[in-house]
Amino acid sequence: MPSRRQFVSTLAAAAALPTFTPRAGLALRRASEVAGARAADALAPDEDYWAEINRAFDLDRTLINLNNGGVSPAPTHVLEQMIRDLKFSNEIPVQHMWRELEPRIESVRRELAREFGCDPEEMAVVRNASEANETMILGLDLARGDEVIVTTQNYPRMLTTWDQRARRDGIVVKPITFTVPPPSDDYLVERFRAAITPRTKVIEVTHITNLTGHVMPVRKIVDMARPLGIEVFVDGAHAFAHFPFTRDQLGADYYGTSLHKWLLAPVGTGFLYVRREKIPKLWPLMAAPATMTADVRKYEEIGTHPAANHNAIAAALAFHRAIGAERKAARLRWLRDRWAKRLLAESDRVKVLTHLSDPTKAGAIGFFAVDGMDPNKLGAWLYDKHRVVTTPIVFPEFSGVRITPNVYTTADEVDLFADKVLEAIRRGVA
Ligand SMILES: Cc1ncc(COP(=O)(O)O)c(C=O)c1O
């Protein structure tokens, strides 16, 4: 992990980006001093280090937020940069927003591309994963009768978009199911392979599922599908800046993500990656001139919009780099294991449907069920009685409660949550 000198150079590398506020800079410097040269796993349980990271946020501490999978707060300095730019824009938007702030999207593009491992000319800055994914789903030419394979655990809005396309264009959407936790990568690849026919044109796969947090074997699915001429769309809403990976590790041609989840950028930020040679064939959601056919910026032709939001991505990215992707992933898994392994150890009524033993198969998101307990009632009890925010999920094949901590979650918070679940198991939630 970065030494102090490396930390300073991380800050220097971020100098092209908006600088940290004194408060954020101080929190990161103190955190770096606490960290020393320790490896990510050794630092994961260190509450002193993570308390410094915590100080970069202004949070409502009357609630314990264990639904960071939905949308996350930005660190205060990231929000302040956005507010500063909104105010500056509003002084004379035609000049300050269009002429001064909007062109800075190019450095956001460059830095996102560097992080993801692609060329900036393959990176479009959009408003969320929904926009990125819908560009893929609605943007590829498909003929009546062409087939698309999805899973029933893909994100509902994406499934709705495919369904609308089926109703409008007569394509055929074939959803596959899979058990959780999936027994192996090969099992998942085989589920997709078995659904392929000569008419299959696209597979849409979720990099990490929003239900149980399973990390899908994207690379293996791409390697299986590409020789058959099948496009693979990757919905990475939950993956980018959650755990480290690059475009080349995935081998993906198309990737969409939100940045207001794990990158901690302001609400309304995301990206769409399209491999350069694929850009001319993927239409934008909102029309762009023919001269832009091969230009990734065609996906940003959305009319007048605030420049402040997307420019603040740069500040969030600098914060992410200052923590370090490996450290973040190790801490998130440590927090997940802390509650999940304890519940498993202390109650034989608990089942965890997220892989805990293999770090490549899951991250912060954990999903558990309590035998004989309605997850909606448990979620309501945790919130009403104890101010703990969770995500109860009822799905045809399984149901339970999803828990997602973030970098500012403390060990005390997950302990309190686990105490309360064990109390609910002992006494009931009626
Ligand atoms: C897997 C997945 N895809 C897409 C989305 C949509 O993200 P957004 O609402 O930020 O567009 C989500 C949101 O939770 C998600 O979990």
mmCIF file with all atom_site columns, N, CA, C and O and ligand atoms in Angstrom, residues 128-130 133 155 157-158 206 210 235 237-238 258 260-261, ligand 1:
data_model
loop_
_atom_site.group_PDB
_atom_site.id
_atom_site.type_symbol
_atom_site.label_atom_id
_atom_site.label_alt_id
_atom_site.label_comp_id
_atom_site.label_asym_id
_atom_site.label_entity_id
_atom_site.label_seq_id
_atom_site.pdbx_PDB_ins_code
_atom_site.Cartn_x
_atom_site.Cartn_y
_atom_site.Cartn_z
_atom_site.occupancy
_atom_site.B_iso_or_equiv
_atom_site.pdbx_formal_charge
_atom_site.auth_seq_id
_atom_site.auth_comp_id
_atom_site.auth_asym_id
_atom_site.auth_atom_id
_atom_site.pdbx_PDB_model_num
ATOM   1  N N  . ASN A 1 128 ? -25.906 7.922  -15.293 1.00 0.00 ? 128 ASN A N  1
ATOM   2  C CA . ASN A 1 128 ? -26.050 6.762  -14.395 1.00 0.00 ? 128 ASN A CA 1
ATOM   3  C C  . ASN A 1 128 ? -25.949 5.472  -15.208 1.00 0.00 ? 128 ASN A C  1
ATOM   4  O O  . ASN A 1 128 ? -25.891 5.511  -16.446 1.00 0.00 ? 128 ASN A O  1
ATOM   5  N N  . ALA A 1 129 ? -25.970 4.361  -14.506 1.00 0.00 ? 129 ALA A N  1
ATOM   6  C CA . ALA A 1 129 ? -25.881 3.059  -15.190 1.00 0.00 ? 129 ALA A CA 1
ATOM   7  C C  . ALA A 1 129 ? -27.112 2.825  -16.057 1.00 0.00 ? 129 ALA A C  1
ATOM   8  O O  . ALA A 1 129 ? -27.019 2.194  -17.111 1.00 0.00 ? 129 ALA A O  1
ATOM   9  N N  . SER A 1 130 ? -28.251 3.324  -15.627 1.00 0.00 ? 130 SER A N  1
ATOM   10 C CA . SER A 1 130 ? -29.463 3.122  -16.430 1.00 0.00 ? 130 SER A CA 1
ATOM   11 C C  . SER A 1 130 ? -29.275 3.731  -17.807 1.00 0.00 ? 130 SER A C  1
ATOM   12 O O  . SER A 1 130 ? -29.603 3.112  -18.829 1.00 0.00 ? 130 SER A O  1
ATOM   13 N N  . ASN A 1 133 ? -26.658 1.626  -19.737 1.00 0.00 ? 133 ASN A N  1
ATOM   14 C CA . ASN A 1 133 ? -27.168 0.315  -20.148 1.00 0.00 ? 133 ASN A CA 1
ATOM   15 C C  . ASN A 1 133 ? -28.279 0.446  -21.190 1.00 0.00 ? 133 ASN A C  1
ATOM   16 O O  . ASN A 1 133 ? -28.384 -0.358 -22.117 1.00 0.00 ? 133 ASN A O  1
ATOM   17 N N  . TYR A 1 155 ? -30.770 -6.425 -13.505 1.00 0.00 ? 155 TYR A N  1
ATOM   18 C CA . TYR A 1 155 ? -31.476 -5.328 -12.837 1.00 0.00 ? 155 TYR A CA 1
ATOM   19 C C  . TYR A 1 155 ? -32.847 -5.094 -13.498 1.00 0.00 ? 155 TYR A C  1
ATOM   20 O O  . TYR A 1 155 ? -32.944 -5.056 -14.724 1.00 0.00 ? 155 TYR A O  1
ATOM   21 N N  . ARG A 1 157 ? -34.777 -2.602 -14.186 1.00 0.00 ? 157 ARG A N  1
ATOM   22 C CA . ARG A 1 157 ? -34.955 -1.576 -15.227 1.00 0.00 ? 157 ARG A CA 1
ATOM   23 C C  . ARG A 1 157 ? -34.378 -2.029 -16.563 1.00 0.00 ? 157 ARG A C  1
ATOM   24 O O  . ARG A 1 157 ? -34.896 -1.704 -17.625 1.00 0.00 ? 157 ARG A O  1
ATOM   25 N N  . MET A 1 158 ? -33.302 -2.792 -16.503 1.00 0.00 ? 158 MET A N  1
ATOM   26 C CA . MET A 1 158 ? -32.703 -3.295 -17.741 1.00 0.00 ? 158 MET A CA 1
ATOM   27 C C  . MET A 1 158 ? -33.635 -4.325 -18.376 1.00 0.00 ? 158 MET A C  1
ATOM   28 O O  . MET A 1 158 ? -33.841 -4.331 -19.591 1.00 0.00 ? 158 MET A O  1
ATOM   29 N N  . THR A 1 206 ? -24.724 -9.018 -15.619 1.00 0.00 ? 206 THR A N  1
ATOM   30 C CA . THR A 1 206 ? -24.476 -8.058 -14.547 1.00 0.00 ? 206 THR A CA 1
ATOM   31 C C  . THR A 1 206 ? -23.129 -8.398 -13.927 1.00 0.00 ? 206 THR A C  1
ATOM   32 O O  . THR A 1 206 ? -22.912 -9.549 -13.541 1.00 0.00 ? 206 THR A O  1
ATOM   33 N N  . ASN A 1 210 ? -27.164 -7.125 -8.036  1.00 0.00 ? 210 ASN A N  1
ATOM   34 C CA . ASN A 1 210 ? -27.620 -6.223 -6.980  1.00 0.00 ? 210 ASN A CA 1
ATOM   35 C C  . ASN A 1 210 ? -28.383 -6.982 -5.896  1.00 0.00 ? 210 ASN A C  1
ATOM   36 O O  . ASN A 1 210 ? -28.714 -6.419 -4.873  1.00 0.00 ? 210 ASN A O  1
ATOM   37 N N  . ASP A 1 235 ? -23.413 -4.894 -17.388 1.00 0.00 ? 235 ASP A N  1
ATOM   38 C CA . ASP A 1 235 ? -23.987 -3.918 -16.463 1.00 0.00 ? 235 ASP A CA 1
ATOM   39 C C  . ASP A 1 235 ? -23.105 -3.907 -15.218 1.00 0.00 ? 235 ASP A C  1
ATOM   40 O O  . ASP A 1 235 ? -23.171 -4.801 -14.380 1.00 0.00 ? 235 ASP A O  1
ATOM   41 N N  . ALA A 1 237 ? -23.013 -1.587 -12.804 1.00 0.00 ? 237 ALA A N  1
ATOM   42 C CA . ALA A 1 237 ? -23.496 -0.543 -11.878 1.00 0.00 ? 237 ALA A CA 1
ATOM   43 C C  . ALA A 1 237 ? -22.845 -0.634 -10.507 1.00 0.00 ? 237 ALA A C  1
ATOM   44 O O  . ALA A 1 237 ? -22.552 0.381  -9.881  1.00 0.00 ? 237 ALA A O  1
ATOM   45 N N  . HIS A 1 238 ? -22.618 -1.866 -10.042 1.00 0.00 ? 238 HIS A N  1
ATOM   46 C CA . HIS A 1 238 ? -22.103 -2.047 -8.679  1.00 0.00 ? 238 HIS A CA 1
ATOM   47 C C  . HIS A 1 238 ? -20.617 -2.347 -8.607  1.00 0.00 ? 238 HIS A C  1
ATOM   48 O O  . HIS A 1 238 ? -20.094 -2.545 -7.504  1.00 0.00 ? 238 HIS A O  1
ATOM   49 N N  . SER A 1 258 ? -22.726 3.200  -12.764 1.00 0.00 ? 258 SER A N  1
ATOM   50 C CA . SER A 1 258 ? -23.030 4.429  -12.034 1.00 0.00 ? 258 SER A CA 1
ATOM   51 C C  . SER A 1 258 ? -21.791 4.797  -11.231 1.00 0.00 ? 258 SER A C  1
ATOM   52 O O  . SER A 1 258 ? -21.035 3.920  -10.812 1.00 0.00 ? 258 SER A O  1
ATOM   53 N N  . HIS A 1 260 ? -22.283 7.114  -8.633  1.00 0.00 ? 260 HIS A N  1
ATOM   54 C CA . HIS A 1 260 ? -22.821 7.580  -7.339  1.00 0.00 ? 260 HIS A CA 1
ATOM   55 C C  . HIS A 1 260 ? -23.031 6.410  -6.370  1.00 0.00 ? 260 HIS A C  1
ATOM   56 O O  . HIS A 1 260 ? -23.654 6.581  -5.332  1.00 0.00 ? 260 HIS A O  1
ATOM   57 N N  . LYS A 1 261 ? -22.552 5.240  -6.736  1.00 0.00 ? 261 LYS A N  1
ATOM   58 C CA . LYS A 1 261 ? -22.578 4.134  -5.781  1.00 0.00 ? 261 LYS A CA 1
ATOM   59 C C  . LYS A 1 261 ? -21.179 4.022  -5.168  1.00 0.00 ? 261 LYS A C  1
ATOM   60 O O  . LYS A 1 261 ? -20.909 4.575  -4.122  1.00 0.00 ? 261 LYS A O  1
HETATM 61 C C1 . LIG B 2 .   ? -27.189 -4.028 -11.300 1.00 0.00 ? 1   LIG B C1 1
HETATM 62 C C2 . LIG B 2 .   ? -27.749 -2.646 -11.469 1.00 0.00 ? 1   LIG B C2 1
HETATM 63 N N1 . LIG B 2 .   ? -27.863 -2.133 -12.696 1.00 0.00 ? 1   LIG B N1 1
HETATM 64 C C3 . LIG B 2 .   ? -28.333 -0.892 -12.910 1.00 0.00 ? 1   LIG B C3 1
HETATM 65 C C4 . LIG B 2 .   ? -28.718 -0.101 -11.864 1.00 0.00 ? 1   LIG B C4 1
HETATM 66 C C5 . LIG B 2 .   ? -29.252 1.262  -12.131 1.00 0.00 ? 1   LIG B C5 1
HETATM 67 O O1 . LIG B 2 .   ? -28.433 2.224  -11.537 1.00 0.00 ? 1   LIG B O1 1
HETATM 68 P P1 . LIG B 2 .   ? -28.878 3.754  -11.561 1.00 0.00 ? 1   LIG B P1 1
HETATM 69 O O2 . LIG B 2 .   ? -30.201 3.831  -10.878 1.00 0.00 ? 1   LIG B O2 1
HETATM 70 O O3 . LIG B 2 .   ? -27.790 4.451  -10.842 1.00 0.00 ? 1   LIG B O3 1
HETATM 71 O O4 . LIG B 2 .   ? -28.998 4.126  -12.986 1.00 0.00 ? 1   LIG B O4 1
HETATM 72 C C6 . LIG B 2 .   ? -28.625 -0.584 -10.555 1.00 0.00 ? 1   LIG B C6 1
HETATM 73 C C7 . LIG B 2 .   ? -29.041 0.227  -9.404  1.00 0.00 ? 1   LIG B C7 1
HETATM 74 O O5 . LIG B 2 .   ? -29.053 -0.173 -8.270  1.00 0.00 ? 1   LIG B O5 1
HETATM 75 C C8 . LIG B 2 .   ? -28.128 -1.904 -10.365 1.00 0.00 ? 1   LIG B C8 1
HETATM 76 O O6 . LIG B 2 .   ? -28.015 -2.421 -9.129  1.00 0.00 ? 1   LIG B O6 1
#
